[in-house]
Amino acid sequence: MRLKEILLLAIVSGAVAFFSEKAVGQSLREYADQKKILIGAAVEPSLFKEPAYVATLAREFNMIEAENALKWAAIRPDRGTFNFKPGDEVVAFAKQHKMKVRGHTLLWSEYNPAWLTKGKFTPSQLSDLLHEHITNVMKHYAGEVFAWDVVNEVFEADGDVEPSIWYDQPGIGLNGQGTVYVEKAFRWAREADPRALLFYNDYDTEGLNPKSDAVYAMVKDFKRRGVPIDGVGIQAHIFNLSTKDIADLEANIARLTALGLQVHITELDVGLPLDAKGQVANAVDLQRQAEIYRFIAAACLKQAGCTALQTWGFTDKYSWVPGFTKGAKGAALLFDKAYVAKPAYRALLSVLKGRKRSATSGTAPRSN
Ligand code: XIL
């Protein structure tokens, strides 16, 4: 074949692939729009140069969140500099494709720059730094980021508050006072951008367990005392193919939304065992993975207060799971490395397509 013919063939087969994908039916975002739920994915703005990445994202999702670009280490390379450029690219992409933007995150024990963690700051200096950070970042994205994970992952599995730079090492001056430092961050956040929805976000909090009980107790107390909070993020990083640990997800969402809080599923992925070559070890696992996606999506869709469902990335080409599990697990997302939809995608699509949203259980207190 001559070069011209090869090029023509490539264009034609690309078009066929594109239209046959469309012919399969509507996208996740089209069904999600009908059901008035947000369907999101975590993104890396450096990948916006990859056409398949952009096309899939724009076609399937109505919300995005920076996977890393808004974290301290990314946005705050040194004490005096705020690097908003990658975050601004996420916002621009969302505008171009009519998507909402979630923000992640303003206070976390991880992904902090060395100048901060090794800086030997006093509690009062750390308090000022955190206050300044929350204020500057939220003001920069005011009107662009509609919801923020203000605080991320502060509890241990047993429900105790985890040691961290912000709590007790040395902390912002509220060491030993449980979640009072979390409360402080939420108050600063509401002052910085009164229109943004403020979320607490954590992992291993899908079912009813000591950790999700601790989250529930904290947010219930916040609501009772008027501490500003609008929602709880349930990360849903799943590494177990049985639904045992997450069986109570629906009940957990119900008790949180009964407080007048929204729930977002924020970081859904389902890691599968990989063989030595990095391939899915067992073909049956893809189906089991699909059932987990179906289970989680159904638990969310059933309740009006569960207003967003987001996956942590969307293609197995780019996922934190293999790195995090040292190669043991992977293939955790909706699309394979070639952007082909997996059984998990079809399961999610069918849930979004099928179920009527309940108007009774749970409330969505703030609608922006
Ligand atoms: C992860 C990212 O996916 C990685 O790229 C990064 O190296 C570390 O952070 N819980 C969270 C997310 O709240 O911010 C984490 O994201 C995954 C676990």
Short mmCIF file of C-alpha atoms and ligand atoms in Angstrom, two decimals:
data_model
loop_
_atom_site.label_atom_id
_atom_site.label_comp_id
_atom_site.label_asym_id
_atom_site.label_seq_id
_atom_site.Cartn_x
_atom_site.Cartn_y
_atom_site.Cartn_z
CA MET A 1 0.00 0.00 0.00
CA ARG A 2 1.19 3.46 -0.73
CA LEU A 3 1.37 6.07 2.01
CA LYS A 4 -1.74 7.86 0.70
CA GLU A 5 -3.80 4.66 0.84
CA ILE A 6 -2.56 3.84 4.31
CA LEU A 7 -3.53 7.31 5.50
CA LEU A 8 -6.97 7.03 3.91
CA LEU A 9 -7.52 3.64 5.51
CA ALA A 10 -6.49 5.02 8.89
CA ILE A 11 -8.94 7.92 8.57
CA VAL A 12 -11.81 5.67 7.45
CA SER A 13 -11.24 3.09 10.20
CA GLY A 14 -10.95 5.88 12.76
CA ALA A 15 -14.29 7.27 11.61
CA VAL A 16 -15.88 3.81 11.71
CA ALA A 17 -14.59 3.28 15.25
CA PHE A 18 -15.90 6.70 16.27
CA PHE A 19 -19.36 6.22 14.80
CA SER A 20 -19.75 2.61 15.94
CA GLU A 21 -18.88 3.75 19.46
CA LYS A 22 -21.58 6.41 19.20
CA ALA A 23 -23.99 3.91 17.67
CA VAL A 24 -23.72 1.77 20.81
CA GLY A 25 -25.93 4.32 22.49
CA GLN A 26 -25.75 7.40 24.59
CA SER A 27 -22.75 8.27 26.68
CA LEU A 28 -22.49 8.24 30.47
CA ARG A 29 -22.87 12.00 30.58
CA GLU A 30 -26.01 12.05 28.45
CA TYR A 31 -27.77 9.64 30.80
CA ALA A 32 -26.30 11.38 33.84
CA ASP A 33 -27.67 14.72 32.60
CA GLN A 34 -31.12 13.16 32.30
CA LYS A 35 -30.87 11.77 35.83
CA LYS A 36 -29.51 15.09 37.14
CA ILE A 37 -26.39 13.51 38.56
CA LEU A 38 -22.79 14.51 38.00
CA ILE A 39 -20.52 11.88 36.46
CA GLY A 40 -16.89 12.80 36.88
CA ALA A 41 -13.30 11.70 36.42
CA ALA A 42 -10.00 12.76 37.93
CA VAL A 43 -7.68 14.21 35.29
CA GLU A 44 -4.08 15.20 34.65
CA PRO A 45 -3.98 18.40 32.55
CA SER A 46 -0.65 17.34 31.00
CA LEU A 47 -2.66 14.66 29.14
CA PHE A 48 -4.97 17.14 27.42
CA LYS A 49 -2.57 16.92 24.48
CA GLU A 50 -3.63 13.31 23.80
CA PRO A 51 -6.60 13.23 21.39
CA ALA A 52 -8.15 9.95 22.65
CA TYR A 53 -7.89 11.19 26.24
CA VAL A 54 -9.68 14.41 25.37
CA ALA A 55 -12.32 12.78 23.16
CA THR A 56 -13.26 10.15 25.76
CA LEU A 57 -13.35 12.63 28.60
CA ALA A 58 -15.45 15.15 26.71
CA ARG A 59 -17.86 12.48 25.45
CA GLU A 60 -18.46 10.63 28.73
CA PHE A 61 -18.18 13.04 31.68
CA ASN A 62 -19.89 16.22 32.86
CA MET A 63 -17.47 16.88 35.72
CA ILE A 64 -13.70 16.75 36.24
CA GLU A 65 -11.32 17.07 39.16
CA ALA A 66 -7.56 17.56 39.11
CA GLU A 67 -6.01 14.29 40.29
CA ASN A 68 -2.96 16.13 41.66
CA ALA A 69 -2.75 19.64 40.22
CA LEU A 70 -4.47 21.42 43.11
CA LYS A 71 -2.66 19.62 45.93
CA TRP A 72 -0.17 21.55 48.05
CA ALA A 73 2.98 20.04 46.49
CA ALA A 74 1.75 20.91 43.00
CA ILE A 75 0.26 24.32 43.56
CA ARG A 76 2.76 25.56 46.16
CA PRO A 77 6.29 24.76 44.88
CA ASP A 78 7.72 27.21 47.40
CA ARG A 79 6.34 29.33 50.15
CA GLY A 80 5.90 32.46 48.09
CA THR A 81 4.64 30.92 44.83
CA PHE A 82 1.19 29.72 43.84
CA ASN A 83 1.34 27.76 40.59
CA PHE A 84 -2.22 27.99 39.29
CA LYS A 85 -1.39 27.13 35.66
CA PRO A 86 -2.24 23.39 35.62
CA GLY A 87 -5.38 24.01 37.67
CA ASP A 88 -6.38 26.79 35.30
CA GLU A 89 -6.00 24.34 32.41
CA VAL A 90 -8.45 21.99 34.12
CA VAL A 91 -10.93 24.85 34.53
CA ALA A 92 -10.50 25.92 30.90
CA PHE A 93 -11.04 22.34 29.68
CA ALA A 94 -14.20 22.10 31.77
CA LYS A 95 -15.53 25.37 30.36
CA GLN A 96 -14.82 24.30 26.82
CA HIS A 97 -16.69 21.02 27.34
CA LYS A 98 -19.43 22.33 29.62
CA MET A 99 -18.35 20.42 32.69
CA LYS A 100 -18.31 21.20 36.40
CA VAL A 101 -15.05 21.25 38.35
CA ARG A 102 -14.50 19.68 41.78
CA GLY A 103 -11.51 20.88 43.79
CA HIS A 104 -9.14 18.52 45.64
CA THR A 105 -7.73 19.24 48.23
CA LEU A 106 -6.77 21.99 50.71
CA LEU A 107 -5.68 20.03 53.78
CA TRP A 108 -4.12 16.57 53.59
CA SER A 109 -1.31 14.81 55.43
CA GLU A 110 0.21 13.69 52.11
CA TYR A 111 1.44 15.27 48.88
CA ASN A 112 2.84 18.25 50.75
CA PRO A 113 6.01 20.05 49.58
CA ALA A 114 9.28 19.42 51.45
CA TRP A 115 9.66 23.12 52.30
CA LEU A 116 6.45 22.74 54.31
CA THR A 117 6.99 19.33 55.92
CA LYS A 118 10.65 19.94 56.74
CA GLY A 119 10.28 23.64 57.47
CA LYS A 120 10.15 23.34 61.27
CA PHE A 121 7.29 25.81 61.45
CA THR A 122 5.63 26.63 64.76
CA PRO A 123 1.92 25.87 65.24
CA SER A 124 1.05 29.51 64.82
CA GLN A 125 3.09 29.77 61.59
CA LEU A 126 1.44 26.61 60.26
CA SER A 127 -1.97 27.98 61.15
CA ASP A 128 -1.22 31.16 59.21
CA LEU A 129 0.13 29.19 56.25
CA LEU A 130 -2.96 26.98 56.08
CA HIS A 131 -5.34 29.91 56.44
CA GLU A 132 -3.50 31.80 53.70
CA HIS A 133 -3.48 28.72 51.46
CA ILE A 134 -7.19 28.01 51.80
CA THR A 135 -8.00 31.68 51.23
CA ASN A 136 -5.79 32.24 48.19
CA VAL A 137 -6.57 28.99 46.40
CA MET A 138 -10.33 29.17 46.96
CA LYS A 139 -10.49 32.84 45.98
CA HIS A 140 -8.54 32.12 42.80
CA TYR A 141 -11.05 29.43 41.82
CA ALA A 142 -14.18 31.12 43.18
CA GLY A 143 -17.01 30.73 40.67
CA GLU A 144 -15.03 28.04 38.79
CA VAL A 145 -14.73 25.23 41.33
CA PHE A 146 -18.23 24.48 42.58
CA ALA A 147 -17.24 22.02 45.36
CA TRP A 148 -14.05 21.51 47.34
CA ASP A 149 -12.63 18.59 49.29
CA VAL A 150 -11.60 21.04 51.98
CA VAL A 151 -10.17 18.32 54.19
CA ASN A 152 -8.94 14.89 53.10
CA GLU A 153 -8.32 11.69 55.11
CA VAL A 154 -7.91 12.63 58.76
CA PHE A 155 -9.09 9.40 60.44
CA GLU A 156 -7.38 6.10 61.17
CA ALA A 157 -9.22 2.81 60.53
CA ASP A 158 -10.32 2.70 64.17
CA GLY A 159 -11.78 6.22 64.01
CA ASP A 160 -8.98 8.00 65.87
CA VAL A 161 -7.63 11.23 64.43
CA GLU A 162 -4.46 10.42 62.51
CA PRO A 163 -1.16 12.08 63.48
CA SER A 164 -0.17 14.66 60.87
CA ILE A 165 1.56 17.95 60.27
CA TRP A 166 -1.78 19.75 60.59
CA TYR A 167 -3.02 17.93 63.69
CA ASP A 168 -0.16 17.25 66.09
CA GLN A 169 3.20 17.27 64.27
CA PRO A 170 3.19 20.02 65.44
CA GLY A 171 -0.29 20.95 64.21
CA ILE A 172 -1.93 24.34 63.82
CA GLY A 173 -2.27 24.89 67.56
CA LEU A 174 -5.18 22.52 68.19
CA ASN A 175 -3.18 19.40 68.98
CA GLY A 176 -5.09 16.91 71.12
CA GLN A 177 -8.47 18.50 70.40
CA GLY A 178 -9.71 15.91 67.91
CA THR A 179 -11.44 17.38 64.87
CA VAL A 180 -11.31 21.01 66.02
CA TYR A 181 -8.56 21.66 63.47
CA VAL A 182 -10.81 20.25 60.76
CA GLU A 183 -13.56 22.63 61.86
CA LYS A 184 -11.14 25.54 61.63
CA ALA A 185 -10.34 24.66 58.02
CA PHE A 186 -14.04 24.51 57.10
CA ARG A 187 -14.67 27.93 58.69
CA TRP A 188 -11.77 29.45 56.72
CA ALA A 189 -13.07 27.79 53.56
CA ARG A 190 -16.57 29.24 53.91
CA GLU A 191 -15.08 32.70 54.43
CA ALA A 192 -12.84 32.34 51.37
CA ASP A 193 -15.64 31.34 48.97
CA PRO A 194 -19.13 31.41 50.48
CA ARG A 195 -20.65 29.93 47.30
CA ALA A 196 -18.52 26.78 47.09
CA LEU A 197 -19.83 23.50 48.47
CA LEU A 198 -17.53 22.25 51.21
CA PHE A 199 -16.78 18.52 51.50
CA TYR A 200 -14.96 16.21 53.89
CA ASN A 201 -13.42 13.31 51.88
CA ASP A 202 -12.06 9.91 53.00
CA TYR A 203 -11.37 6.27 52.00
CA ASP A 204 -12.51 2.94 53.45
CA THR A 205 -15.68 4.77 54.49
CA GLU A 206 -18.06 3.02 52.09
CA GLY A 207 -19.70 0.64 54.54
CA LEU A 208 -20.62 1.06 58.19
CA ASN A 209 -17.39 0.66 60.19
CA PRO A 210 -15.45 2.49 62.93
CA LYS A 211 -13.94 4.91 60.43
CA SER A 212 -17.20 5.84 58.67
CA ASP A 213 -18.80 6.10 62.14
CA ALA A 214 -16.12 8.66 63.06
CA VAL A 215 -16.83 10.65 59.86
CA TYR A 216 -20.55 10.49 60.60
CA ALA A 217 -20.09 11.62 64.20
CA MET A 218 -17.90 14.55 63.10
CA VAL A 219 -20.24 15.85 60.40
CA LYS A 220 -23.31 15.35 62.58
CA ASP A 221 -21.65 17.46 65.26
CA PHE A 222 -20.66 20.06 62.63
CA LYS A 223 -24.24 20.30 61.35
CA ARG A 224 -25.63 20.58 64.88
CA ARG A 225 -23.28 23.42 65.80
CA GLY A 226 -23.50 25.24 62.48
CA VAL A 227 -19.95 24.52 61.34
CA PRO A 228 -20.08 25.13 57.58
CA ILE A 229 -20.11 21.81 55.67
CA ASP A 230 -22.20 20.72 52.69
CA GLY A 231 -21.13 17.21 51.92
CA VAL A 232 -19.12 14.08 52.43
CA GLY A 233 -16.93 12.46 49.80
CA ILE A 234 -16.71 8.69 49.86
CA GLN A 235 -13.61 7.80 47.86
CA ALA A 236 -14.41 4.17 46.99
CA HIS A 237 -10.95 2.86 46.08
CA ILE A 238 -11.91 -0.80 46.00
CA PHE A 239 -9.32 -3.59 46.04
CA ASN A 240 -11.59 -6.47 47.03
CA LEU A 241 -13.86 -8.10 44.47
CA SER A 242 -16.46 -9.13 47.02
CA THR A 243 -19.10 -6.64 48.12
CA LYS A 244 -18.67 -7.67 51.76
CA ASP A 245 -16.87 -4.51 52.92
CA ILE A 246 -19.15 -2.18 51.00
CA ALA A 247 -22.46 -3.96 51.65
CA ASP A 248 -23.70 -1.11 53.86
CA LEU A 249 -22.91 1.67 51.41
CA GLU A 250 -26.57 2.47 50.83
CA ALA A 251 -27.23 2.73 54.56
CA ASN A 252 -24.17 4.91 55.01
CA ILE A 253 -25.25 7.28 52.24
CA ALA A 254 -28.74 7.35 53.78
CA ARG A 255 -27.53 8.38 57.23
CA LEU A 256 -25.28 11.12 55.81
CA THR A 257 -27.92 12.57 53.50
CA ALA A 258 -30.45 12.44 56.36
CA LEU A 259 -28.27 15.10 58.03
CA GLY A 260 -28.96 17.39 55.06
CA LEU A 261 -25.55 16.72 53.54
CA GLN A 262 -24.78 15.77 49.96
CA VAL A 263 -22.72 12.68 49.24
CA HIS A 264 -20.28 12.45 46.35
CA ILE A 265 -18.58 9.19 45.41
CA THR A 266 -15.26 10.83 44.65
CA GLU A 267 -12.47 8.42 43.64
CA LEU A 268 -14.07 5.20 42.45
CA ASP A 269 -11.80 2.53 41.00
CA VAL A 270 -11.71 -1.24 41.38
CA GLY A 271 -8.22 -2.73 41.23
CA LEU A 272 -7.91 -6.21 39.68
CA PRO A 273 -5.12 -8.72 40.35
CA LEU A 274 -2.48 -8.56 37.60
CA ASP A 275 -0.18 -11.32 36.39
CA ALA A 276 3.60 -10.99 35.99
CA LYS A 277 3.10 -9.32 32.60
CA GLY A 278 0.83 -6.70 34.10
CA GLN A 279 -2.26 -8.18 32.44
CA VAL A 280 -5.60 -8.96 34.10
CA ALA A 281 -4.92 -12.34 35.69
CA ASN A 282 -8.41 -13.77 35.32
CA ALA A 283 -10.97 -12.82 32.65
CA VAL A 284 -13.83 -13.45 35.08
CA ASP A 285 -12.50 -10.58 37.20
CA LEU A 286 -13.59 -8.02 34.61
CA GLN A 287 -17.17 -9.13 35.17
CA ARG A 288 -16.80 -9.07 38.93
CA GLN A 289 -15.35 -5.59 38.62
CA ALA A 290 -18.39 -4.55 36.60
CA GLU A 291 -20.67 -5.80 39.37
CA ILE A 292 -18.84 -3.65 41.94
CA TYR A 293 -19.24 -0.59 39.72
CA ARG A 294 -22.91 -1.48 39.31
CA PHE A 295 -23.40 -1.92 43.06
CA ILE A 296 -21.81 1.42 43.96
CA ALA A 297 -23.56 3.36 41.21
CA ALA A 298 -26.93 1.86 42.16
CA ALA A 299 -26.46 2.74 45.85
CA CYS A 300 -25.73 6.34 44.86
CA LEU A 301 -28.43 6.69 42.20
CA LYS A 302 -31.13 5.44 44.54
CA GLN A 303 -30.80 8.46 46.81
CA ALA A 304 -31.38 12.06 45.75
CA GLY A 305 -28.73 13.32 48.17
CA CYS A 306 -26.00 11.38 46.35
CA THR A 307 -25.32 14.00 43.72
CA ALA A 308 -22.06 12.97 42.04
CA LEU A 309 -20.26 9.82 41.03
CA GLN A 310 -16.62 10.17 40.03
CA THR A 311 -13.90 7.72 38.99
CA TRP A 312 -10.19 8.19 39.76
CA GLY A 313 -9.07 8.56 36.17
CA PHE A 314 -10.97 6.76 33.41
CA THR A 315 -8.48 4.81 31.29
CA ASP A 316 -6.24 2.00 32.55
CA LYS A 317 -3.48 3.72 30.59
CA TYR A 318 -3.25 6.26 33.41
CA SER A 319 -4.17 5.06 36.88
CA TRP A 320 -2.55 5.35 40.27
CA VAL A 321 -3.44 1.73 41.19
CA PRO A 322 -0.42 -0.17 39.72
CA GLY A 323 2.00 2.28 41.33
CA PHE A 324 0.20 2.24 44.65
CA THR A 325 0.04 -1.58 44.79
CA LYS A 326 3.59 -2.07 43.42
CA GLY A 327 2.24 -3.76 40.32
CA ALA A 328 -0.02 -6.26 42.10
CA LYS A 329 -3.28 -4.61 41.01
CA GLY A 330 -4.47 -2.52 38.11
CA ALA A 331 -6.96 -2.34 35.24
CA ALA A 332 -9.17 -0.52 37.73
CA LEU A 333 -11.06 1.87 35.47
CA LEU A 334 -13.89 2.02 32.91
CA PHE A 335 -11.76 2.02 29.75
CA ASP A 336 -8.78 -0.18 28.92
CA LYS A 337 -5.37 1.16 27.88
CA ALA A 338 -6.62 1.58 24.30
CA TYR A 339 -9.68 3.54 25.48
CA VAL A 340 -12.02 0.63 24.72
CA ALA A 341 -15.01 0.47 27.07
CA LYS A 342 -14.89 -2.45 29.54
CA PRO A 343 -17.75 -4.42 31.16
CA ALA A 344 -17.56 -1.94 34.07
CA TYR A 345 -18.45 0.85 31.65
CA ARG A 346 -21.49 -1.01 30.39
CA ALA A 347 -22.59 -1.76 33.96
CA LEU A 348 -22.34 1.91 34.90
CA LEU A 349 -24.13 2.96 31.74
CA SER A 350 -27.00 0.57 32.43
CA VAL A 351 -27.43 1.88 35.98
CA LEU A 352 -27.47 5.50 34.76
CA LYS A 353 -29.91 4.55 32.04
CA GLY A 354 -32.21 2.41 34.11
CA ARG A 355 -32.96 3.66 37.52
CA LYS A 356 -35.39 6.38 38.48
CA ARG A 357 -33.90 8.80 40.98
CA SER A 358 -35.73 8.85 44.27
CA ALA A 359 -37.06 12.27 45.20
CA THR A 360 -37.69 11.35 48.80
CA SER A 361 -34.64 9.85 50.45
CA GLY A 362 -31.98 12.41 51.18
CA THR A 363 -31.92 16.07 50.32
CA ALA A 364 -29.65 18.22 48.24
CA PRO A 365 -29.35 21.30 50.46
CA ARG A 366 -27.47 23.67 48.17
CA SER A 367 -28.06 23.42 44.48
CA ASN A 368 -25.05 25.24 42.97
C1 XIL B 1 -3.16 9.98 44.39
C2 XIL B 1 -2.88 10.21 42.92
O1 XIL B 1 -3.74 9.43 42.16
C3 XIL B 1 -1.45 9.89 42.61
O2 XIL B 1 -1.13 10.25 41.28
C4 XIL B 1 -0.52 10.63 43.59
O3 XIL B 1 0.80 10.22 43.39
C5 XIL B 1 -0.92 10.38 45.03
O4 XIL B 1 -2.28 10.71 45.20
N1 XIL B 1 -6.70 9.40 48.01
C6 XIL B 1 -6.76 10.69 47.55
C7 XIL B 1 -6.09 11.04 46.29
O5 XIL B 1 -7.47 11.52 48.15
O6 XIL B 1 -5.63 12.36 46.28
C8 XIL B 1 -4.95 10.09 45.97
O7 XIL B 1 -4.48 10.41 44.68
C9 XIL B 1 -5.43 8.67 46.05
C10 XIL B 1 -5.92 8.34 47.44
#
